[in-house]
PDB file of C-alpha atoms in Angstrom:
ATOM      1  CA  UNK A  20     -18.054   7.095   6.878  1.00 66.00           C
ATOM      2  CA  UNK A  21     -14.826   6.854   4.967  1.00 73.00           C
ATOM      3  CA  UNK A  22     -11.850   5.752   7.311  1.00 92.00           C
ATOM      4  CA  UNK A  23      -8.830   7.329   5.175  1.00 96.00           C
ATOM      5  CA  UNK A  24      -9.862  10.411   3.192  1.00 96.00           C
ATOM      6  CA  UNK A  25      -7.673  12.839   1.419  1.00 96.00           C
ATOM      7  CA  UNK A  26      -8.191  15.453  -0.914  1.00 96.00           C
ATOM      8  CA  UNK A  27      -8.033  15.953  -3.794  1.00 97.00           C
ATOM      9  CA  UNK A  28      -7.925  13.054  -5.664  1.00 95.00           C
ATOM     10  CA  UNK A  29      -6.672  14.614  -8.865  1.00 97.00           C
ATOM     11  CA  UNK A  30      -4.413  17.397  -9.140  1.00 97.00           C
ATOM     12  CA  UNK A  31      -2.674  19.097 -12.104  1.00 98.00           C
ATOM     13  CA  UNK A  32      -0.719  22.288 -11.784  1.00 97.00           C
ATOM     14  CA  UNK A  33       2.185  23.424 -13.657  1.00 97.00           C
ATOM     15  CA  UNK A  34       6.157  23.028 -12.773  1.00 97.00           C
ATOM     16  CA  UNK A  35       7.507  25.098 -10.069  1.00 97.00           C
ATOM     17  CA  UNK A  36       3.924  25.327  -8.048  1.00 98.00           C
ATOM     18  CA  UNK A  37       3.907  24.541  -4.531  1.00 98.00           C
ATOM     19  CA  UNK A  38       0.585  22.615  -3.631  1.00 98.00           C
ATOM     20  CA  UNK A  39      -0.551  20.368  -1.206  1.00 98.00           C
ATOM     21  CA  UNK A  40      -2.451  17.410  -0.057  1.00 98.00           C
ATOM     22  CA  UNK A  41      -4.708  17.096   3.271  1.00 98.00           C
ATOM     23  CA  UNK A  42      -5.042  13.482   4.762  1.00 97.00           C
ATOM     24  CA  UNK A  43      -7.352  12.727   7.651  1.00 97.00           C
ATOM     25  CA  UNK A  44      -8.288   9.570   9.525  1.00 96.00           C
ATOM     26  CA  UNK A  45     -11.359   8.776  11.686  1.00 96.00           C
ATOM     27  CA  UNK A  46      -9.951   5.614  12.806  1.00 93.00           C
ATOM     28  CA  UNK A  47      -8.367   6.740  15.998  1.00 91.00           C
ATOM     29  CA  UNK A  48      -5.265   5.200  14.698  1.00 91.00           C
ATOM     30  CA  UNK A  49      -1.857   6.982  15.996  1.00 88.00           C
ATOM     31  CA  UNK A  50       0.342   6.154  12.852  1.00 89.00           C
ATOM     32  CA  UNK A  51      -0.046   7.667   9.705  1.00 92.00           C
ATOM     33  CA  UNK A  52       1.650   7.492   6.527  1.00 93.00           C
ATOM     34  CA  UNK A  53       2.447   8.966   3.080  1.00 95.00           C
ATOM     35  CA  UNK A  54       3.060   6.419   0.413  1.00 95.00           C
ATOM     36  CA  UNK A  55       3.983   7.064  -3.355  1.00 96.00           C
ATOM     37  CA  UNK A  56       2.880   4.892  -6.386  1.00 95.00           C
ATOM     38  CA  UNK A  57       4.799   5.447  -9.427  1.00 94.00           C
ATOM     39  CA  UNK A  58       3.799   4.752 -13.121  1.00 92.00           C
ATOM     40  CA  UNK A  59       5.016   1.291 -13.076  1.00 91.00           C
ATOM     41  CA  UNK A  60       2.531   0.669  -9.699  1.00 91.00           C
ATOM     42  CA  UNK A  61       5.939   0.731  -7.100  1.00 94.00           C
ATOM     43  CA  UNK A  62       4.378   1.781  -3.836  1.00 94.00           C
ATOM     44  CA  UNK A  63       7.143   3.378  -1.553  1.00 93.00           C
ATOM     45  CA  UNK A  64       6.763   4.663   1.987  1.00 92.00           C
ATOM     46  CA  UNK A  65       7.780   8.272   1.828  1.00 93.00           C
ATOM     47  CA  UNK A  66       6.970   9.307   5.740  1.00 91.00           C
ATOM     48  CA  UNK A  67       5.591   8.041   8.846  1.00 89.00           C
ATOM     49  CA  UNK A  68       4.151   9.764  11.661  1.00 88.00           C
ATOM     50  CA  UNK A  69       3.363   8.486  15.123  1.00 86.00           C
ATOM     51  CA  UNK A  70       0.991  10.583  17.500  1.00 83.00           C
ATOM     52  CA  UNK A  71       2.369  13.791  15.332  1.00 82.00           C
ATOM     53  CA  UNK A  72       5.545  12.720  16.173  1.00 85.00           C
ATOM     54  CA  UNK A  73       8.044  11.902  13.076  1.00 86.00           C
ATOM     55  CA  UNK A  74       9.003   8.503  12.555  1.00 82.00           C
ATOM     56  CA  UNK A  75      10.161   7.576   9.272  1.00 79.00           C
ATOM     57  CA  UNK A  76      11.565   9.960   6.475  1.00 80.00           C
ATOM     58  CA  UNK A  77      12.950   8.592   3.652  1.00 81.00           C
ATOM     59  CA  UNK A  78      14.989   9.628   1.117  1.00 78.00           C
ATOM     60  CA  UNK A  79      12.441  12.467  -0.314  1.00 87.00           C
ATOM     61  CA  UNK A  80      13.611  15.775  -2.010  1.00 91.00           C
ATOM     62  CA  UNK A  81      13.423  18.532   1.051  1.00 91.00           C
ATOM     63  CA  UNK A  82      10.652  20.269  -0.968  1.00 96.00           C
ATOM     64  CA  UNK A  83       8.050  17.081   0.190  1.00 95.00           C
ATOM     65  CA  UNK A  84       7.330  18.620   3.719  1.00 94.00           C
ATOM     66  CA  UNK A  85       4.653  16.562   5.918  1.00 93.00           C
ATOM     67  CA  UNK A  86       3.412  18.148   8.725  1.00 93.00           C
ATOM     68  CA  UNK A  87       0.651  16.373  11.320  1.00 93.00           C
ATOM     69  CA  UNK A  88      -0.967  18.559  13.634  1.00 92.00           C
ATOM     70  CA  UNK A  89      -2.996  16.167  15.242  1.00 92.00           C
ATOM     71  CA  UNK A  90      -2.791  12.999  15.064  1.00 89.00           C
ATOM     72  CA  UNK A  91      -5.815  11.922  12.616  1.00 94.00           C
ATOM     73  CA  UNK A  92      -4.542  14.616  10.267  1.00 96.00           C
ATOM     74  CA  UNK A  93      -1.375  14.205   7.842  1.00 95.00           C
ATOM     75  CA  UNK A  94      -0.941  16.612   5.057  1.00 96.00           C
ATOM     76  CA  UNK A  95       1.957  16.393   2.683  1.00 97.00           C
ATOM     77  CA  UNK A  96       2.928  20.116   0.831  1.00 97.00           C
ATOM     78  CA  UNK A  97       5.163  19.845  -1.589  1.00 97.00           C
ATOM     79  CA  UNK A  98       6.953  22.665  -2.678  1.00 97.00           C
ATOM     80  CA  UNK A  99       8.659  23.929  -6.166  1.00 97.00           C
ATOM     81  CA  UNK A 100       6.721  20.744  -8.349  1.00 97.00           C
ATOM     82  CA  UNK A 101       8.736  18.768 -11.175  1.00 97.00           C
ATOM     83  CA  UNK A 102       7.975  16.816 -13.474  1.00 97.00           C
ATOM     84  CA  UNK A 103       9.161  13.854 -11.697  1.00 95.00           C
ATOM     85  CA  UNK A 104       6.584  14.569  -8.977  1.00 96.00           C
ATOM     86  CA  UNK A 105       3.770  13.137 -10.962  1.00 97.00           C
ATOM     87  CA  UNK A 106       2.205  10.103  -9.136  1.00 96.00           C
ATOM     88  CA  UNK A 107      -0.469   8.721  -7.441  1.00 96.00           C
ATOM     89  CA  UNK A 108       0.628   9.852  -3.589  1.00 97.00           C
ATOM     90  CA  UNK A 109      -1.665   7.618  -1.395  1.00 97.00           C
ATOM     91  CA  UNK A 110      -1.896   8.261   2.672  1.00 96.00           C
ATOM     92  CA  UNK A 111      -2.626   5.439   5.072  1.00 94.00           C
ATOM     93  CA  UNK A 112      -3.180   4.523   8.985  1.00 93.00           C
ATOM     94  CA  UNK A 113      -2.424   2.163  11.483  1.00 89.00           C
ATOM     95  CA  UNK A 114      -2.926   1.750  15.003  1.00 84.00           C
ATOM     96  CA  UNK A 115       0.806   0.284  15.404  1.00 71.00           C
ATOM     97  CA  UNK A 116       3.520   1.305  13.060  1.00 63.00           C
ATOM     98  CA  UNK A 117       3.967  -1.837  10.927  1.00 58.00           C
ATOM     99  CA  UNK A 118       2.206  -4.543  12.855  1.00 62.00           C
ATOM    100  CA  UNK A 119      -0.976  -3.777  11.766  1.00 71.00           C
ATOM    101  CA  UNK A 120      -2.889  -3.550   8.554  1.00 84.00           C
ATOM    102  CA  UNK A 121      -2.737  -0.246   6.933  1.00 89.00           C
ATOM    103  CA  UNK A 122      -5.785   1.258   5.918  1.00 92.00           C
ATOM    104  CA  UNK A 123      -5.233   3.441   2.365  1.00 95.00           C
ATOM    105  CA  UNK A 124      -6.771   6.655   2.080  1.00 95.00           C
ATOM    106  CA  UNK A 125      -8.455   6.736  -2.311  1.00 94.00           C
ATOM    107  CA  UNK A 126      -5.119   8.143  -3.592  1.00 95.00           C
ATOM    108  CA  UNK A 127      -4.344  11.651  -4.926  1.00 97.00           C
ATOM    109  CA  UNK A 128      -3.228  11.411  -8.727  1.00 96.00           C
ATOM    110  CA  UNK A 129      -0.750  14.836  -9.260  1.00 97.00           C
ATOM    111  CA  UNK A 130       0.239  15.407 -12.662  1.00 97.00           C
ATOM    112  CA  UNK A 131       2.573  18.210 -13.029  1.00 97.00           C
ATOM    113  CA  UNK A 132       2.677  19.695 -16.672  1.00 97.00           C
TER     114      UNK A 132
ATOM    115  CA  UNK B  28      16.438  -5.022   5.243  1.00 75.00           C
ATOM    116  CA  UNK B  29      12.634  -6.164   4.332  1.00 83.00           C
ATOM    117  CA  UNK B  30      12.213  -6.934   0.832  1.00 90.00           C
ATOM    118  CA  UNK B  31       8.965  -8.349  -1.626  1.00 95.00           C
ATOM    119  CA  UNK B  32       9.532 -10.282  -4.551  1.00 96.00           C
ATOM    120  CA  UNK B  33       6.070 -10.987  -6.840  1.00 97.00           C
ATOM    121  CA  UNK B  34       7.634 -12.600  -9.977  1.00 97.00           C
ATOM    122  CA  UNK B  35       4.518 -12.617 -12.043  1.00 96.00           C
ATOM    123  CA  UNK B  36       3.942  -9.202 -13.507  1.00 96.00           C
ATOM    124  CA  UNK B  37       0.970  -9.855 -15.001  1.00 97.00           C
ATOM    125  CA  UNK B  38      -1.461 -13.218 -15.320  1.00 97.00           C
ATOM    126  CA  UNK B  39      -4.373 -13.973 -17.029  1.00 97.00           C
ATOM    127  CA  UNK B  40      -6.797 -16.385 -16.293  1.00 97.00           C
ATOM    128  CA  UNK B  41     -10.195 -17.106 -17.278  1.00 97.00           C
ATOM    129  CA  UNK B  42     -13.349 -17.033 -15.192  1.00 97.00           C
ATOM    130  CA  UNK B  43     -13.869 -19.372 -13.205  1.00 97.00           C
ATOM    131  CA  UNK B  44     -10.747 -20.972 -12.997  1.00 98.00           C
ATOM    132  CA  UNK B  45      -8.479 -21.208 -10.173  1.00 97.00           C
ATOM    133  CA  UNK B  46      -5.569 -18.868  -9.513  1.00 97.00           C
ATOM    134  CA  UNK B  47      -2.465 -18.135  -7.653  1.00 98.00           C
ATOM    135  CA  UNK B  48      -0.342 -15.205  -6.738  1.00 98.00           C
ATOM    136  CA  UNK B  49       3.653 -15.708  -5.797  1.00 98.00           C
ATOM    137  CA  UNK B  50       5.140 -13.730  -3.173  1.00 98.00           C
ATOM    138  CA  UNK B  51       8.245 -14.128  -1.250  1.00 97.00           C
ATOM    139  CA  UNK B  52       9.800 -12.077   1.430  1.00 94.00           C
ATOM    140  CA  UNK B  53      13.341 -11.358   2.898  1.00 91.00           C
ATOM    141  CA  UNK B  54      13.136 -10.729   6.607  1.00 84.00           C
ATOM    142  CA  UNK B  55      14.902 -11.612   9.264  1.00 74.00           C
ATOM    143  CA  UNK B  56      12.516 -12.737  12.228  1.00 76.00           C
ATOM    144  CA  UNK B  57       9.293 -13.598  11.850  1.00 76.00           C
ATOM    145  CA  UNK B  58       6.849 -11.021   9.339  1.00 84.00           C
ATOM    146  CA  UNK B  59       3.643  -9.631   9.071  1.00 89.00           C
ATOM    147  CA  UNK B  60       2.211 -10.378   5.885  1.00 93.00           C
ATOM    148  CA  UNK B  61      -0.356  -9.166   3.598  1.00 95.00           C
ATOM    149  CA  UNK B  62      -1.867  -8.871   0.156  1.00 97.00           C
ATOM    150  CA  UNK B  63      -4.034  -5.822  -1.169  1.00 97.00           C
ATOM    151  CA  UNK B  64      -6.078  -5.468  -3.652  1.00 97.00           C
ATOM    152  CA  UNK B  65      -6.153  -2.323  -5.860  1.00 96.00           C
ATOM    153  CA  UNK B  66      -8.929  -1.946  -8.514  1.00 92.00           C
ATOM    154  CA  UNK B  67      -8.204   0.501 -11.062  1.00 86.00           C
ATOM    155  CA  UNK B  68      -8.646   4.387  -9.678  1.00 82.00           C
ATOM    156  CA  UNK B  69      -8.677   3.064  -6.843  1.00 86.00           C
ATOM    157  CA  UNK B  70      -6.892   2.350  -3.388  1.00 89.00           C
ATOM    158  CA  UNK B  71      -5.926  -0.375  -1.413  1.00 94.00           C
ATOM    159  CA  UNK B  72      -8.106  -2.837  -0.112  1.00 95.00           C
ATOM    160  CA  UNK B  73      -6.692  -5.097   2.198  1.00 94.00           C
ATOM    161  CA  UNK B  74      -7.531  -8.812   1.601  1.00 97.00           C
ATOM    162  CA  UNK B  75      -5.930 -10.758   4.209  1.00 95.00           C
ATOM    163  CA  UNK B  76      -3.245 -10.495   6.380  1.00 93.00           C
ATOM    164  CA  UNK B  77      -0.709 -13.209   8.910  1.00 93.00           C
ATOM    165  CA  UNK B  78       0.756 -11.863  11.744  1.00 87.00           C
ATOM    166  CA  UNK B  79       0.846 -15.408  14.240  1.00 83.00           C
ATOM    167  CA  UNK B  80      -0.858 -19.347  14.302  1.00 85.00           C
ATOM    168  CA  UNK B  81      -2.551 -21.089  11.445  1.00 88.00           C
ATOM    169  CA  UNK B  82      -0.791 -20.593   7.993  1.00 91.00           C
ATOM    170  CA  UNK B  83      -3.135 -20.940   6.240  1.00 96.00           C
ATOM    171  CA  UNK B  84      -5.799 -17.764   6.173  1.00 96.00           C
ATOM    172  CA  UNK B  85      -8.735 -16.735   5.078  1.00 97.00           C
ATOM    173  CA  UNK B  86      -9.848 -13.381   3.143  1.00 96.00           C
ATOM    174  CA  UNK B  87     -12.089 -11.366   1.832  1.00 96.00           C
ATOM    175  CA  UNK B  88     -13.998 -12.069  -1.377  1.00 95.00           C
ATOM    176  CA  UNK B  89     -13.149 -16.194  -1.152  1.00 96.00           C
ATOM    177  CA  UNK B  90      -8.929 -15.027  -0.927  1.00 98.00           C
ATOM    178  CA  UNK B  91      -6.979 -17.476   1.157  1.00 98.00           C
ATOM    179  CA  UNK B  92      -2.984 -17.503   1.496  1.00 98.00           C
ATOM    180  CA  UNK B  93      -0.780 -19.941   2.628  1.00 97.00           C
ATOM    181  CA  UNK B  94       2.544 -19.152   4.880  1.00 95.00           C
ATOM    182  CA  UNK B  95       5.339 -20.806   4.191  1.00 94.00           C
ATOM    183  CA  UNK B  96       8.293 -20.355   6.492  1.00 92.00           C
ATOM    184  CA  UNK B  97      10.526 -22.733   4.700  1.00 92.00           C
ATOM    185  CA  UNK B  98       9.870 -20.812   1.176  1.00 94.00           C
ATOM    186  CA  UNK B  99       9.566 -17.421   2.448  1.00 93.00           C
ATOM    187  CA  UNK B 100       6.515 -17.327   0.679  1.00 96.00           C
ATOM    188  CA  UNK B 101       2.923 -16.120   1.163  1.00 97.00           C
ATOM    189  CA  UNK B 102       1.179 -17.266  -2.109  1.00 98.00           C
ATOM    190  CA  UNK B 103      -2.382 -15.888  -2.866  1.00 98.00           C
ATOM    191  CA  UNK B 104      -4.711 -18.083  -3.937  1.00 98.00           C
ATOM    192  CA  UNK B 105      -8.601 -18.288  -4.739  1.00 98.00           C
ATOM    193  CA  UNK B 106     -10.386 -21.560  -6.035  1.00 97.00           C
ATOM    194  CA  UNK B 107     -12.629 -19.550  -8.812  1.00 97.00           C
ATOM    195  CA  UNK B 108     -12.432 -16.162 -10.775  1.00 98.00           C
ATOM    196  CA  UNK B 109     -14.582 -13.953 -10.490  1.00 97.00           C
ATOM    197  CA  UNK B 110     -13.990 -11.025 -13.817  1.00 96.00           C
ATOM    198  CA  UNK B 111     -14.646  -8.521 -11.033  1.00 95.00           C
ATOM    199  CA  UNK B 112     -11.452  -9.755  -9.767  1.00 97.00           C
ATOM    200  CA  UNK B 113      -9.233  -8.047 -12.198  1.00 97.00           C
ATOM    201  CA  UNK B 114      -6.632  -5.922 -10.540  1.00 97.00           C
ATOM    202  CA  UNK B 115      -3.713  -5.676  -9.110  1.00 97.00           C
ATOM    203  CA  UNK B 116      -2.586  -7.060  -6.241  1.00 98.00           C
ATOM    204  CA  UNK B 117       0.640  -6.260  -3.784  1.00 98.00           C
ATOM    205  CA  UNK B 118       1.736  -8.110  -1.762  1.00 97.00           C
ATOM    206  CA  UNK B 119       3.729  -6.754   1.757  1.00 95.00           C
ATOM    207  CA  UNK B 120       5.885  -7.355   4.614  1.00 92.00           C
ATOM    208  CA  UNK B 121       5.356  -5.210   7.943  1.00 86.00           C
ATOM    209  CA  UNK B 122       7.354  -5.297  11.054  1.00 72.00           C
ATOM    210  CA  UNK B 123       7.676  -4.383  14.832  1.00 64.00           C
ATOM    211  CA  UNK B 124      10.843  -3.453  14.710  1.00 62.00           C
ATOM    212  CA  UNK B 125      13.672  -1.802  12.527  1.00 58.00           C
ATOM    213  CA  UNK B 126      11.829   0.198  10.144  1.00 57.00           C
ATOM    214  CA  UNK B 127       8.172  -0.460  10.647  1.00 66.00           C
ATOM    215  CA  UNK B 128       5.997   1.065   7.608  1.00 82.00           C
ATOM    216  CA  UNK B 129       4.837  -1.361   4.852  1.00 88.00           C
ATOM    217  CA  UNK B 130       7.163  -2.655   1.977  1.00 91.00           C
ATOM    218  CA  UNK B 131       5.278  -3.954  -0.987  1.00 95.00           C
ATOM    219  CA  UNK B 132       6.267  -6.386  -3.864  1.00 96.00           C
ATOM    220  CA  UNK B 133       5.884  -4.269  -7.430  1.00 96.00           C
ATOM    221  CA  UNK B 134       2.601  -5.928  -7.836  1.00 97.00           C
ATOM    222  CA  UNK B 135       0.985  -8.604  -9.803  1.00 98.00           C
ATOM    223  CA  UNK B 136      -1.908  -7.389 -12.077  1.00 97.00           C
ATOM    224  CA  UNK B 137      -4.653  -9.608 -12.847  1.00 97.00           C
ATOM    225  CA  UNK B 138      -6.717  -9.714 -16.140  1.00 97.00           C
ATOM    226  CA  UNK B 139      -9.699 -12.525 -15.878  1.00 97.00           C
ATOM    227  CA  UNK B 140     -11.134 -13.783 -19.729  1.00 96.00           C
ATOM    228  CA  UNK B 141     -14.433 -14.511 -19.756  1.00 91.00           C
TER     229      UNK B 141
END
């Protein structure tokens, strides 16, 4: 049983698409979290949600839009895509925000052409 | 502010020998440290983690790291290579308080010679 899944784990679709990414965690965890990983491997914390409710939101374009509607599920949509977008966006879980390891979800690679 | 320095970019060792990993952190009480593992294509694994007590702890896959309050360091280290060890590996700082998600070092990636 995976812990952290999200799909899918590649996605390619052209500038100006809106697409999105579904994240879901059978951990019973009640923080979740969107990460990004850049080309040079930086891993940033892009949001965090706790028991649906928003925790952390850092400085991401408007058009990233996360949205929980329970708390095992986080999904990220992410509207008007540039070519900047293109990462590997990774979502994780923990049972207290921080304190706790993190359990990572396989990564979604988006490349936006 | 939290912050991750891993100075080494990239290291290569050969199998079998012994390796280490620098990591130091900025934070102002007392942090919750970790190192993961990411294999290529792949996500993060985590290794090993400190939160309290003994500084000196033990991992997955032989990993131990050592805490070092007076360094601000959390060094990786593993006694043999293994070539399935080649990756890369973050280290990061969590905390209780203040803002509470992850911060990772930029990563130290690991290439093992046979």
């Amino acid at each position: 049983d995976t812990a952290v899944s999200q799909t899918p784990k590649y996605l390619v679709t052209q500038m100006g698409n809106d697409k999105s990414i579904k994240c879901e965690q059978n951990l019973g965890h009640d923080t979740m979290y969107w990460y990004k990983q850049d080309s040079k491997k930086f891993l940033k914390i892009m949001f965090s949600y706790n028991n649906k409710e928003l925790i952390i939101n850092e400085t991401v374009p408007n058009r990233f839009s996360p949205k929980s509607p329970d708390k095992a599920h986080l999904n990220l949509h992410i509207n008007s895509l540039e070519l900047g977008d293109s990462a590997v966006y990774f979502c994780a879980s923990s049972q207290v925000q921080g304190s706790t390891e993190a359990f990572f979800g396989q990564g979604t690679r988006l490349t936006v052409v | 502010a939290q912050s991750v320095t891993q100075p080494d970019i990239h290291i290569t060792v050969s199998e079998g020998a012994s390796l280490e990993l620098r990591c130091n952190y900025s934070y102002g009480a007392t942090p919750y440290l970790f190192w993961y593992v990411q294999s290529p294509g792949q996500g993060l694994q985590l290794l090993l983690k400190y939160f309290s007590g003994d500084t000196l702890v033990q991992g997955i896959k032989g990993f131990e790291a050592e805490f070092k309050r007076s360094q601000s360091s959390f060094n990786l280290r593993k006694p043999s290579v293994h070539w399935s060890d080649a990756a890369e590996y973050f280290c990061a700082v969590g905390a209780l308080t203040g803002r509470r998600a992850l911060t990772f070092g930029s990563g130290t990636r690991l290439q093992v010679q046979p």
